[in-house]
Amino acid sequence: QVQLVQSGGGLVQSGDSLRLSCAASGGTFSGYVVGWLRQAPGEGREFLASIPWTGGTRFYADFLKGRFIISIDNTTDTVYLQMNDLKPEDTAVYYCATSGRRIAATLADFSFWGQGTQVAVSS
C-alpha cells in the first residue's frame, strides 16, 4: 500500500501563499484519485480539491473561490496544493488522501489518509 508523506505546512500571515506536498512512498498514485481535505478547529473535515493520477479532470470546492490549485508532478509522484491569498479561516490541519473511485469530491470518497499538516494563518 502506498504511503502518503506530507510536508509544507507552517505559520503564515494573511495574504501569504503556501504550497503543500503529498508524496507517494512505497508505491505510486497510479490508479488513484488524490485529494486535499482539511479540518479547522471545531469543525468537521471538508473536501478541498482532487486530481486523478493521470492529471486529468480536477474538482474544487466552490468556497475556495479560485485561490487554491491542485496539481500532480509525475516525475516525483507528488501531489501539490498551491494555496494563495491565505486567510485566517484557512487555518486547519490539511490532509492528502487517496480514493479508488473514478470521481472523488466528497469526504466519504476517500479511504486512505496522510498524517496531516498544520497550516496556521494569522491576521
Short mmCIF file of N, CA and C in Angstrom, two decimals:
data_model
loop_
_atom_site.label_atom_id
_atom_site.label_comp_id
_atom_site.label_asym_id
_atom_site.label_seq_id
_atom_site.Cartn_x
_atom_site.Cartn_y
_atom_site.Cartn_z
N GLN A 1 0.84 -1.19 0.00
CA GLN A 1 0.00 0.00 0.00
C GLN A 1 0.88 1.24 0.00
N VAL A 2 0.55 2.19 -0.87
CA VAL A 2 1.30 3.42 -0.95
C VAL A 2 1.11 4.23 0.34
N GLN A 3 2.20 4.82 0.81
CA GLN A 3 2.14 5.72 1.95
C GLN A 3 2.13 7.16 1.45
N LEU A 4 1.45 8.03 2.19
CA LEU A 4 1.33 9.43 1.83
C LEU A 4 2.16 10.25 2.81
N VAL A 5 3.20 10.89 2.30
CA VAL A 5 4.12 11.66 3.12
C VAL A 5 3.89 13.14 2.84
N GLN A 6 3.39 13.86 3.84
CA GLN A 6 3.03 15.25 3.66
C GLN A 6 4.10 16.19 4.19
N SER A 7 4.20 17.36 3.57
CA SER A 7 5.09 18.41 4.02
C SER A 7 4.58 19.75 3.52
N GLY A 8 5.14 20.84 4.06
CA GLY A 8 4.83 22.16 3.56
C GLY A 8 3.95 23.02 4.43
N GLY A 9 3.48 22.51 5.54
CA GLY A 9 2.67 23.31 6.43
C GLY A 9 3.51 24.32 7.19
N GLY A 10 2.83 25.19 7.91
CA GLY A 10 3.56 26.18 8.69
C GLY A 10 2.69 27.35 9.09
N LEU A 11 3.35 28.36 9.63
CA LEU A 11 2.69 29.57 10.09
C LEU A 11 2.92 30.68 9.08
N VAL A 12 1.84 31.32 8.64
CA VAL A 12 1.94 32.40 7.67
C VAL A 12 1.00 33.52 8.07
N GLN A 13 1.13 34.64 7.38
CA GLN A 13 0.25 35.78 7.61
C GLN A 13 -0.81 35.87 6.53
N SER A 14 -1.89 36.52 6.85
CA SER A 14 -2.97 36.72 5.89
C SER A 14 -2.42 37.33 4.60
N GLY A 15 -2.83 36.76 3.47
CA GLY A 15 -2.39 37.22 2.17
C GLY A 15 -1.20 36.46 1.62
N ASP A 16 -0.53 35.68 2.45
CA ASP A 16 0.63 34.91 2.00
C ASP A 16 0.21 33.69 1.18
N SER A 17 1.19 33.07 0.56
CA SER A 17 0.98 31.84 -0.19
C SER A 17 1.78 30.71 0.44
N LEU A 18 1.33 29.51 0.21
CA LEU A 18 1.99 28.33 0.76
C LEU A 18 1.69 27.16 -0.16
N ARG A 19 2.66 26.27 -0.30
CA ARG A 19 2.45 25.08 -1.10
C ARG A 19 2.64 23.83 -0.26
N LEU A 20 1.62 23.01 -0.23
CA LEU A 20 1.68 21.73 0.46
C LEU A 20 2.03 20.64 -0.53
N SER A 21 2.73 19.62 -0.06
CA SER A 21 3.06 18.50 -0.92
C SER A 21 2.63 17.19 -0.28
N CYS A 22 2.36 16.23 -1.13
CA CYS A 22 1.95 14.90 -0.70
C CYS A 22 2.65 13.91 -1.63
N ALA A 23 3.66 13.24 -1.12
CA ALA A 23 4.47 12.34 -1.94
C ALA A 23 4.09 10.89 -1.71
N ALA A 24 4.06 10.14 -2.78
CA ALA A 24 3.81 8.71 -2.70
C ALA A 24 5.10 8.01 -2.28
N SER A 25 5.00 7.17 -1.27
CA SER A 25 6.15 6.43 -0.77
C SER A 25 5.82 4.95 -0.71
N GLY A 26 6.73 4.13 -1.19
CA GLY A 26 6.48 2.69 -1.20
C GLY A 26 5.47 2.26 -2.22
N GLY A 27 5.22 3.09 -3.19
CA GLY A 27 4.26 2.81 -4.24
C GLY A 27 4.07 4.05 -5.08
N THR A 28 3.01 4.08 -5.86
CA THR A 28 2.69 5.23 -6.69
C THR A 28 1.22 5.60 -6.52
N PHE A 29 0.87 6.75 -7.07
CA PHE A 29 -0.52 7.17 -7.07
C PHE A 29 -1.30 6.60 -8.24
N SER A 30 -0.66 5.78 -9.04
CA SER A 30 -1.31 5.19 -10.20
C SER A 30 -2.58 4.44 -9.80
N GLY A 31 -3.68 4.77 -10.48
CA GLY A 31 -4.95 4.12 -10.21
C GLY A 31 -5.79 4.83 -9.17
N TYR A 32 -5.26 5.86 -8.56
CA TYR A 32 -5.97 6.60 -7.52
C TYR A 32 -6.37 8.00 -7.98
N VAL A 33 -7.38 8.53 -7.33
CA VAL A 33 -7.62 9.95 -7.28
C VAL A 33 -7.03 10.44 -5.97
N VAL A 34 -6.30 11.54 -6.01
CA VAL A 34 -5.68 12.10 -4.82
C VAL A 34 -6.36 13.41 -4.49
N GLY A 35 -6.69 13.59 -3.23
CA GLY A 35 -7.40 14.79 -2.83
C GLY A 35 -6.73 15.50 -1.67
N TRP A 36 -7.11 16.76 -1.51
CA TRP A 36 -6.74 17.54 -0.34
C TRP A 36 -8.00 17.88 0.43
N LEU A 37 -7.94 17.69 1.72
CA LEU A 37 -9.05 17.98 2.61
C LEU A 37 -8.50 18.66 3.84
N ARG A 38 -9.35 19.30 4.61
CA ARG A 38 -8.87 19.98 5.80
C ARG A 38 -9.89 19.91 6.92
N GLN A 39 -9.39 20.10 8.13
CA GLN A 39 -10.26 20.14 9.29
C GLN A 39 -9.85 21.33 10.15
N ALA A 40 -10.73 22.33 10.21
CA ALA A 40 -10.49 23.51 11.00
C ALA A 40 -10.90 23.25 12.44
N PRO A 41 -10.34 24.01 13.38
CA PRO A 41 -10.71 23.82 14.79
C PRO A 41 -12.21 23.92 15.00
N GLY A 42 -12.77 22.93 15.67
CA GLY A 42 -14.19 22.93 15.97
C GLY A 42 -15.10 22.60 14.81
N GLU A 43 -14.52 22.20 13.68
CA GLU A 43 -15.32 21.88 12.51
C GLU A 43 -15.01 20.48 12.01
N GLY A 44 -15.86 19.98 11.12
CA GLY A 44 -15.63 18.69 10.52
C GLY A 44 -14.64 18.77 9.37
N ARG A 45 -14.19 17.62 8.93
CA ARG A 45 -13.28 17.56 7.81
C ARG A 45 -14.03 17.88 6.52
N GLU A 46 -13.42 18.71 5.67
CA GLU A 46 -14.09 19.14 4.45
C GLU A 46 -13.20 18.97 3.23
N PHE A 47 -13.83 18.68 2.12
CA PHE A 47 -13.15 18.48 0.86
C PHE A 47 -12.70 19.80 0.26
N LEU A 48 -11.50 19.81 -0.30
CA LEU A 48 -10.96 21.00 -0.95
C LEU A 48 -10.79 20.80 -2.46
N ALA A 49 -10.08 19.76 -2.84
CA ALA A 49 -9.76 19.56 -4.25
C ALA A 49 -9.29 18.14 -4.48
N SER A 50 -9.40 17.68 -5.71
CA SER A 50 -8.91 16.35 -6.06
C SER A 50 -8.40 16.33 -7.49
N ILE A 51 -7.54 15.35 -7.76
CA ILE A 51 -6.96 15.18 -9.09
C ILE A 51 -6.67 13.71 -9.30
N PRO A 52 -6.96 13.18 -10.48
CA PRO A 52 -6.61 11.78 -10.74
C PRO A 52 -5.12 11.65 -11.04
N TRP A 53 -4.61 10.44 -10.91
CA TRP A 53 -3.18 10.22 -11.15
C TRP A 53 -2.77 10.56 -12.57
N THR A 54 -3.72 10.53 -13.49
CA THR A 54 -3.45 10.90 -14.87
C THR A 54 -3.29 12.40 -15.05
N GLY A 55 -3.64 13.18 -14.03
CA GLY A 55 -3.58 14.62 -14.14
C GLY A 55 -4.73 15.19 -14.96
N GLY A 56 -5.84 14.47 -15.02
CA GLY A 56 -6.98 14.88 -15.81
C GLY A 56 -7.90 15.85 -15.07
N THR A 57 -9.18 15.54 -15.08
CA THR A 57 -10.20 16.42 -14.53
C THR A 57 -9.99 16.67 -13.04
N ARG A 58 -9.94 17.95 -12.69
CA ARG A 58 -9.83 18.35 -11.29
C ARG A 58 -11.19 18.76 -10.75
N PHE A 59 -11.34 18.63 -9.44
CA PHE A 59 -12.53 19.10 -8.77
C PHE A 59 -12.12 20.00 -7.62
N TYR A 60 -12.88 21.08 -7.42
CA TYR A 60 -12.60 22.03 -6.36
C TYR A 60 -13.87 22.36 -5.60
N ALA A 61 -13.71 22.60 -4.31
CA ALA A 61 -14.81 23.13 -3.53
C ALA A 61 -15.06 24.58 -3.94
N ASP A 62 -16.33 24.94 -4.11
CA ASP A 62 -16.67 26.28 -4.57
C ASP A 62 -16.18 27.38 -3.63
N PHE A 63 -16.16 27.10 -2.34
CA PHE A 63 -15.81 28.15 -1.39
C PHE A 63 -14.36 28.60 -1.50
N LEU A 64 -13.52 27.85 -2.21
CA LEU A 64 -12.13 28.25 -2.38
C LEU A 64 -12.00 29.48 -3.27
N LYS A 65 -12.99 29.72 -4.11
CA LYS A 65 -13.05 30.90 -4.99
C LYS A 65 -11.79 31.08 -5.81
N GLY A 66 -11.21 29.99 -6.29
CA GLY A 66 -10.07 30.04 -7.18
C GLY A 66 -8.73 30.27 -6.51
N ARG A 67 -8.68 30.32 -5.19
CA ARG A 67 -7.42 30.62 -4.50
C ARG A 67 -6.47 29.44 -4.44
N PHE A 68 -6.99 28.23 -4.48
CA PHE A 68 -6.16 27.03 -4.34
C PHE A 68 -6.08 26.29 -5.68
N ILE A 69 -4.92 25.70 -5.94
CA ILE A 69 -4.71 24.94 -7.17
C ILE A 69 -4.09 23.60 -6.82
N ILE A 70 -4.68 22.52 -7.31
CA ILE A 70 -4.13 21.19 -7.11
C ILE A 70 -3.39 20.78 -8.38
N SER A 71 -2.28 20.09 -8.20
CA SER A 71 -1.50 19.63 -9.34
C SER A 71 -0.77 18.35 -8.98
N ILE A 72 -0.30 17.64 -9.99
CA ILE A 72 0.47 16.42 -9.76
C ILE A 72 1.73 16.48 -10.61
N ASP A 73 2.83 16.09 -10.02
CA ASP A 73 4.12 16.03 -10.70
C ASP A 73 4.46 14.56 -10.89
N ASN A 74 4.35 14.07 -12.11
CA ASN A 74 4.59 12.66 -12.37
C ASN A 74 6.06 12.28 -12.24
N THR A 75 6.95 13.26 -12.36
CA THR A 75 8.37 13.00 -12.22
C THR A 75 8.72 12.53 -10.81
N THR A 76 8.08 13.15 -9.83
CA THR A 76 8.35 12.82 -8.43
C THR A 76 7.21 12.09 -7.76
N ASP A 77 6.13 11.85 -8.50
CA ASP A 77 4.94 11.19 -7.95
C ASP A 77 4.46 11.94 -6.71
N THR A 78 4.29 13.23 -6.88
CA THR A 78 3.91 14.10 -5.78
C THR A 78 2.72 14.97 -6.18
N VAL A 79 1.77 15.08 -5.29
CA VAL A 79 0.62 15.95 -5.49
C VAL A 79 0.80 17.20 -4.63
N TYR A 80 0.46 18.34 -5.20
CA TYR A 80 0.64 19.62 -4.53
C TYR A 80 -0.69 20.34 -4.36
N LEU A 81 -0.72 21.18 -3.35
CA LEU A 81 -1.81 22.13 -3.19
C LEU A 81 -1.18 23.50 -3.04
N GLN A 82 -1.29 24.32 -4.08
CA GLN A 82 -0.82 25.69 -4.03
C GLN A 82 -1.92 26.55 -3.44
N MET A 83 -1.64 27.19 -2.32
CA MET A 83 -2.62 28.00 -1.63
C MET A 83 -2.19 29.46 -1.71
N ASN A 84 -3.04 30.28 -2.30
CA ASN A 84 -2.74 31.69 -2.47
C ASN A 84 -3.72 32.55 -1.68
N ASP A 85 -3.27 33.75 -1.35
CA ASP A 85 -4.11 34.70 -0.62
C ASP A 85 -4.76 34.04 0.60
N LEU A 86 -3.92 33.46 1.42
CA LEU A 86 -4.42 32.74 2.59
C LEU A 86 -5.12 33.69 3.56
N LYS A 87 -6.13 33.17 4.20
CA LYS A 87 -6.94 33.92 5.14
C LYS A 87 -6.97 33.19 6.47
N PRO A 88 -7.26 33.91 7.55
CA PRO A 88 -7.31 33.26 8.87
C PRO A 88 -8.25 32.06 8.89
N GLU A 89 -9.34 32.11 8.15
CA GLU A 89 -10.27 31.00 8.13
C GLU A 89 -9.73 29.76 7.43
N ASP A 90 -8.55 29.89 6.79
CA ASP A 90 -7.88 28.73 6.19
C ASP A 90 -7.09 27.94 7.22
N THR A 91 -6.98 28.45 8.43
CA THR A 91 -6.27 27.75 9.48
C THR A 91 -6.93 26.39 9.73
N ALA A 92 -6.15 25.33 9.60
CA ALA A 92 -6.69 23.99 9.72
C ALA A 92 -5.55 22.98 9.63
N VAL A 93 -5.87 21.74 9.93
CA VAL A 93 -4.98 20.64 9.60
C VAL A 93 -5.35 20.18 8.20
N TYR A 94 -4.37 20.13 7.32
CA TYR A 94 -4.59 19.76 5.93
C TYR A 94 -4.13 18.32 5.69
N TYR A 95 -4.97 17.56 5.04
CA TYR A 95 -4.69 16.16 4.75
C TYR A 95 -4.70 15.90 3.25
N CYS A 96 -3.81 15.05 2.79
CA CYS A 96 -4.00 14.46 1.49
C CYS A 96 -4.55 13.05 1.70
N ALA A 97 -5.26 12.58 0.72
CA ALA A 97 -5.89 11.28 0.82
C ALA A 97 -6.11 10.71 -0.57
N THR A 98 -6.27 9.41 -0.63
CA THR A 98 -6.50 8.75 -1.92
C THR A 98 -7.87 8.11 -1.96
N SER A 99 -8.36 7.97 -3.17
CA SER A 99 -9.66 7.36 -3.41
C SER A 99 -9.57 6.39 -4.57
N GLY A 100 -10.24 5.27 -4.45
CA GLY A 100 -10.31 4.31 -5.53
C GLY A 100 -11.45 4.58 -6.49
N ARG A 101 -12.23 5.59 -6.23
CA ARG A 101 -13.35 5.95 -7.10
C ARG A 101 -12.86 6.68 -8.35
N ARG A 102 -13.66 6.65 -9.40
CA ARG A 102 -13.33 7.38 -10.61
C ARG A 102 -13.46 8.88 -10.41
N ILE A 103 -14.43 9.26 -9.59
CA ILE A 103 -14.64 10.65 -9.23
C ILE A 103 -14.68 10.74 -7.72
N ALA A 104 -13.90 11.64 -7.15
CA ALA A 104 -13.84 11.80 -5.71
C ALA A 104 -13.92 13.29 -5.38
N ALA A 105 -15.03 13.70 -4.79
CA ALA A 105 -15.22 15.11 -4.47
C ALA A 105 -15.98 15.31 -3.17
N THR A 106 -16.07 14.28 -2.35
CA THR A 106 -16.69 14.38 -1.04
C THR A 106 -15.83 13.63 -0.03
N LEU A 107 -16.00 13.94 1.22
CA LEU A 107 -15.22 13.31 2.28
C LEU A 107 -15.31 11.79 2.24
N ALA A 108 -16.50 11.28 2.02
CA ALA A 108 -16.73 9.84 2.05
C ALA A 108 -16.06 9.10 0.91
N ASP A 109 -15.61 9.81 -0.12
CA ASP A 109 -14.99 9.18 -1.27
C ASP A 109 -13.57 8.71 -0.98
N PHE A 110 -12.95 9.21 0.07
CA PHE A 110 -11.54 8.95 0.33
C PHE A 110 -11.37 7.89 1.40
N SER A 111 -10.42 6.99 1.18
CA SER A 111 -10.27 5.84 2.06
C SER A 111 -8.91 5.71 2.73
N PHE A 112 -7.87 6.33 2.19
CA PHE A 112 -6.53 6.23 2.76
C PHE A 112 -5.96 7.62 2.93
N TRP A 113 -5.46 7.90 4.12
CA TRP A 113 -5.12 9.25 4.51
C TRP A 113 -3.66 9.43 4.91
N GLY A 114 -3.14 10.63 4.62
CA GLY A 114 -1.85 11.03 5.13
C GLY A 114 -1.97 11.46 6.58
N GLN A 115 -0.84 11.85 7.17
CA GLN A 115 -0.82 12.20 8.59
C GLN A 115 -1.40 13.57 8.88
N GLY A 116 -1.46 14.42 7.88
CA GLY A 116 -1.94 15.78 8.08
C GLY A 116 -0.81 16.73 8.40
N THR A 117 -0.99 17.98 8.03
CA THR A 117 -0.02 19.02 8.35
C THR A 117 -0.76 20.29 8.74
N GLN A 118 -0.24 20.98 9.76
CA GLN A 118 -0.90 22.16 10.28
C GLN A 118 -0.57 23.39 9.46
N VAL A 119 -1.60 24.14 9.10
CA VAL A 119 -1.45 25.44 8.48
C VAL A 119 -2.15 26.45 9.38
N ALA A 120 -1.42 27.45 9.81
CA ALA A 120 -1.99 28.50 10.65
C ALA A 120 -1.78 29.85 9.98
N VAL A 121 -2.86 30.60 9.81
CA VAL A 121 -2.81 31.89 9.14
C VAL A 121 -3.22 32.97 10.13
N SER A 122 -2.32 33.88 10.40
CA SER A 122 -2.59 34.96 11.34
C SER A 122 -3.16 36.17 10.60
N SER A 123 -3.87 37.02 11.35
CA SER A 123 -4.47 38.21 10.78
C SER A 123 -3.42 39.27 10.48
#
